[in-house]
Coordinates of C-alpha atoms in Angstrom, one line a residue:
M1189 CA 12.9 8.0 65.7
D1190 CA 14.5 4.8 64.0
M1191 CA 13.3 5.1 60.4
T1192 CA 14.3 1.4 59.7
R1193 CA 11.8 0.0 62.4
R1194 CA 9.6 -2.8 61.2
D1195 CA 5.8 -2.4 61.4
I1196 CA 3.5 -4.4 63.6
H1197 CA 3.3 -7.1 60.9
N1198 CA 7.0 -7.6 60.9
S1199 CA 7.4 -6.9 57.3
E1200 CA 10.7 -7.1 55.7
I1201 CA 10.2 -3.7 54.3
P1202 CA 11.2 -0.6 56.5
A1203 CA 8.3 1.4 57.6
L1204 CA 9.5 4.5 56.0
C1205 CA 9.4 2.6 52.6
R1206 CA 6.0 1.2 53.2
S1207 CA 4.6 4.6 53.3
C1208 CA 5.8 5.6 49.9
E1209 CA 3.0 5.3 47.4
V1210 CA 5.5 5.2 44.3
R1211 CA 8.1 2.6 45.8
H1212 CA 7.2 -0.2 43.4
K1213 CA 7.2 2.1 40.3
G1214 CA 10.3 4.0 40.9
M1215 CA 14.1 3.0 41.6
C1216 CA 13.3 1.3 44.8
G1217 CA 11.1 -1.3 43.2
A1218 CA 14.4 -2.8 41.9
L1219 CA 15.8 -3.2 45.5
T1220 CA 15.8 -6.1 47.7
P1221 CA 14.4 -5.8 51.3
D1222 CA 17.8 -5.8 52.7
E1223 CA 18.9 -3.0 50.2
L1224 CA 15.8 -0.9 51.1
T1225 CA 16.6 -1.2 54.8
Q1226 CA 20.3 -0.2 54.0
L1227 CA 19.1 2.7 52.0
S1228 CA 16.5 3.9 54.4
R1229 CA 19.2 4.4 57.0
H1230 CA 20.7 7.1 54.9
T1231 CA 17.7 8.8 53.1
R1232 CA 15.3 11.3 54.4
Q1233 CA 11.8 12.5 53.2
V1234 CA 11.8 16.2 52.4
A1235 CA 8.7 18.4 51.5
Q1236 CA 9.5 21.6 49.5
A1237 CA 7.2 24.4 48.6
V1238 CA 6.4 25.6 45.1
G1239 CA 9.2 27.7 43.9
E1240 CA 11.9 26.3 46.1
E1241 CA 15.1 25.2 44.6
L1242 CA 16.1 21.5 44.9
V1243 CA 19.5 21.9 43.2
G1244 CA 21.1 24.8 41.4
E1245 CA 23.0 24.8 38.0
S1246 CA 26.6 24.3 38.3
T1247 CA 26.4 23.5 42.1
D1248 CA 27.9 20.3 43.6
V1249 CA 25.8 17.2 43.6
A1250 CA 25.6 15.8 47.1
A1251 CA 22.3 13.8 46.7
Y1252 CA 19.6 12.8 44.4
D1253 CA 15.9 13.3 44.9
N1254 CA 13.4 10.6 44.1
V1255 CA 10.1 12.4 43.4
M1256 CA 7.2 10.9 45.6
R1257 CA 4.5 13.5 44.9
G1258 CA 4.3 16.8 42.9
V1259 CA 6.1 18.1 39.8
V1260 CA 9.6 19.4 39.5
K1261 CA 10.6 21.7 36.6
L1262 CA 14.2 21.7 35.1
S1263 CA 15.8 24.8 33.6
K1264 CA 18.8 26.2 32.1
T1265 CA 20.3 29.6 32.4
L1266 CA 22.2 31.7 29.8
E1267 CA 25.0 33.9 30.9
D1268 CA 22.9 37.1 30.5
G1269 CA 20.4 35.7 33.1
R1270 CA 17.6 34.4 30.6
Q1271 CA 16.2 31.1 31.7
Q1272 CA 14.6 28.3 29.8
I1273 CA 12.5 25.5 31.1
V1274 CA 13.9 22.4 29.6
G1275 CA 11.8 19.6 31.2
L1276 CA 9.3 18.4 33.8
Q1277 CA 9.7 15.5 36.2
F1278 CA 7.0 13.6 38.0
A1279 CA 6.7 10.7 40.5
P1280 CA 8.5 8.4 40.6
D1281 CA 11.3 10.1 38.6
L1282 CA 14.8 10.5 40.0
V1283 CA 15.9 14.1 39.9
G1284 CA 19.7 14.5 39.1
R1285 CA 22.4 13.5 36.6
L1286 CA 23.9 10.2 37.8
Y1287 CA 27.7 10.3 38.4
A1288 CA 27.9 14.1 37.8
T1289 CA 29.8 16.1 40.3
E1290 CA 28.1 19.4 39.2
S1291 CA 24.4 19.7 38.4
P1292 CA 24.0 20.8 34.6
I1293 CA 20.5 22.2 35.2
T1294 CA 18.5 23.8 37.9
A1295 CA 15.7 21.8 39.5
E1296 CA 12.8 23.7 41.1
A1297 CA 9.6 22.7 42.7
A1298 CA 6.8 23.5 40.2
S1299 CA 4.3 22.5 42.7
D1300 CA 4.4 21.5 46.3
V1301 CA 6.5 18.4 46.2
E1302 CA 7.4 15.4 48.5
L1303 CA 10.8 13.9 47.9
C1304 CA 13.0 11.1 49.1
R1305 CA 16.4 12.4 49.3
V1306 CA 19.3 9.8 48.7
P1307 CA 23.0 10.6 49.3
K1308 CA 25.0 10.5 46.0
A1309 CA 27.6 8.1 47.3
M1310 CA 24.9 5.6 48.7
L1311 CA 23.0 5.5 45.4
E1312 CA 26.0 5.1 43.2
R1313 CA 27.4 2.3 45.5
L1314 CA 24.0 0.6 45.1
L1315 CA 24.2 0.9 41.3
E1316 CA 27.4 -0.9 41.2
Q1317 CA 26.0 -3.8 43.3
N1318 CA 22.5 -4.1 41.6
P1319 CA 22.2 -4.6 37.8
A1320 CA 18.3 -4.3 38.0
L1321 CA 18.6 -0.8 39.7
R1322 CA 21.0 0.2 36.9
K1323 CA 18.6 -1.0 34.2
R1324 CA 15.6 0.7 35.9
L1325 CA 17.5 4.1 36.0
M1326 CA 18.9 3.7 32.5
D1327 CA 15.2 3.0 31.2
Q1328 CA 14.2 6.3 33.0
S1329 CA 17.1 8.2 31.2
L1330 CA 16.1 6.6 27.8
R1331 CA 12.5 7.5 28.4
E1332 CA 13.3 11.1 29.1
L1333 CA 15.5 11.2 26.0
D1334 CA 12.7 9.9 24.0
E1335 CA 10.3 12.6 25.6
A1336 CA 12.9 15.4 24.9
R1337 CA 12.9 14.4 21.1
D1338 CA 9.2 14.3 20.9
W1339 CA 9.2 17.7 22.8
M1340 CA 11.7 19.1 20.0
V1341 CA 9.0 18.2 17.4
T1342 CA 6.2 20.0 19.6
L1343 CA 8.3 23.2 19.8
G1344 CA 9.5 23.1 16.2
R1345 CA 6.5 22.0 14.2
K1346 CA 3.2 22.3 16.1
T1347 CA 0.9 25.2 16.3
A1348 CA 0.2 27.2 19.4
S1349 CA -3.0 25.3 19.8
E1350 CA -1.2 22.0 19.5
K1351 CA 1.6 23.0 22.0
V1352 CA -0.8 24.0 24.6
A1353 CA -2.8 20.6 24.2
S1354 CA 0.4 18.6 24.2
L1355 CA 1.5 20.1 27.5
L1356 CA -1.9 19.4 29.0
L1357 CA -1.7 15.8 27.8
L1358 CA 1.8 15.4 29.2
I1359 CA 0.8 16.6 32.7
A1360 CA -2.4 14.6 32.7
T1361 CA -0.8 11.3 31.7
H1362 CA 2.2 11.8 34.0
L1363 CA 0.4 12.8 37.2
E1364 CA -1.8 9.7 37.0
P1365 CA -0.1 7.2 34.8
D1366 CA -2.0 4.1 36.1
A1367 CA -5.5 5.8 35.8
R1368 CA -7.7 3.5 33.5
D1369 CA -10.5 5.9 32.7
D1370 CA -10.4 8.6 29.9
R1371 CA -11.0 11.5 32.4
R1372 CA -8.3 13.4 34.2
V1373 CA -8.7 16.2 36.9
F1374 CA -5.5 18.0 38.1
D1375 CA -4.1 21.3 39.2
L1376 CA -1.7 22.9 36.8
P1377 CA 1.7 22.8 38.4
M1378 CA 2.9 25.7 36.4
S1379 CA 2.0 29.3 36.0
R1380 CA 0.9 30.7 32.8
L1381 CA 4.4 32.5 32.6
D1382 CA 6.2 29.1 33.0
I1383 CA 3.9 27.6 30.4
A1384 CA 4.7 30.4 28.0
D1385 CA 8.3 29.9 28.5
Y1386 CA 8.3 26.1 28.2
L1387 CA 6.3 26.5 25.0
G1388 CA 8.0 29.5 23.4
L1389 CA 4.8 31.4 23.4
T1390 CA 3.4 34.6 25.0
I1391 CA 1.2 34.6 28.1
E1392 CA -1.4 36.1 26.2
T1393 CA -1.3 33.3 23.5
V1394 CA -1.4 30.7 26.2
S1395 CA -4.4 32.2 27.9
R1396 CA -6.2 32.6 24.5
Q1397 CA -5.4 28.7 23.6
L1398 CA -6.7 27.6 27.0
S1399 CA -9.8 29.5 26.6
K1400 CA -10.4 28.0 23.1
L1401 CA -10.0 24.5 24.6
K1402 CA -12.4 25.3 27.2
S1403 CA -14.9 26.8 24.7
A1404 CA -14.6 23.6 22.6
G1405 CA -15.4 21.5 25.7
I1406 CA -11.9 19.8 25.7
I1407 CA -11.2 21.0 29.2
T1408 CA -12.8 22.9 32.0
I1409 CA -11.1 25.3 34.2
T1410 CA -11.9 26.4 37.7
A1411 CA -10.0 29.0 39.8
N1412 CA -7.5 29.5 36.9
R1413 CA -5.6 26.3 37.5
H1414 CA -7.9 23.4 38.3
I1415 CA -8.2 21.5 35.1
D1416 CA -10.9 18.9 34.2
V1417 CA -10.2 16.8 31.1
P1418 CA -13.4 14.8 30.4
S1419 CA -11.7 12.8 27.5
L1420 CA -8.1 12.3 27.0
A1421 CA -8.9 11.0 23.6
R1422 CA -10.3 14.3 22.6
L1423 CA -7.5 16.2 24.2
R1424 CA -5.0 13.9 22.3
A1425 CA -6.6 14.6 19.0
R1426 CA -5.9 18.3 19.6
C1427 CA -2.2 17.6 19.9
G1428 CA -1.4 17.2 16.1

């Protein structure tokens, strides 16, 4: 199938790209129709199930993944095999360290994910040609840097209750960044073990703090992972 075919309205945007719900928010929002057509000839959409690895630490980088749906977790591994989750990425983030020949991290599907896989050489060539694309991806990198610094404060200074609330707020606001009401409903994209790892807590502590948030009416939990946040403002107030 020709992935660059036009739709019945003869749009300038390739049909593959028109089906992407995050195109305008992600890196492709900085591309011209001709650049999108050029890019779509080389990209492919990939679905990966929870737990599957996108790229391994210290492996060669051949492509970048633009997250279309779902959550990706980033981790680092010590020489003795211990692993630490160091970040989460959501749609429309670009997964991968630009211009790196080897991946500095392991990227794994924290939930079922849909990705647009872009060959490394192709994207880096577009970066050289398009200042707006360079700025958009630099803005993402700077945002991730700011969030990493905020997370250092969370891990270093907040209580267990504040840590769990902060993670729920992070997930709630990133899964639906354009939602305007104060309610959020989502499935936790991480197991209790991953949450404990990410927050530097025990599994028991994580479960206890989730139960306290539920008892206080800050969240409701169904089937262990389905979270309903009636009021983001109340959840934010619990973050410290």
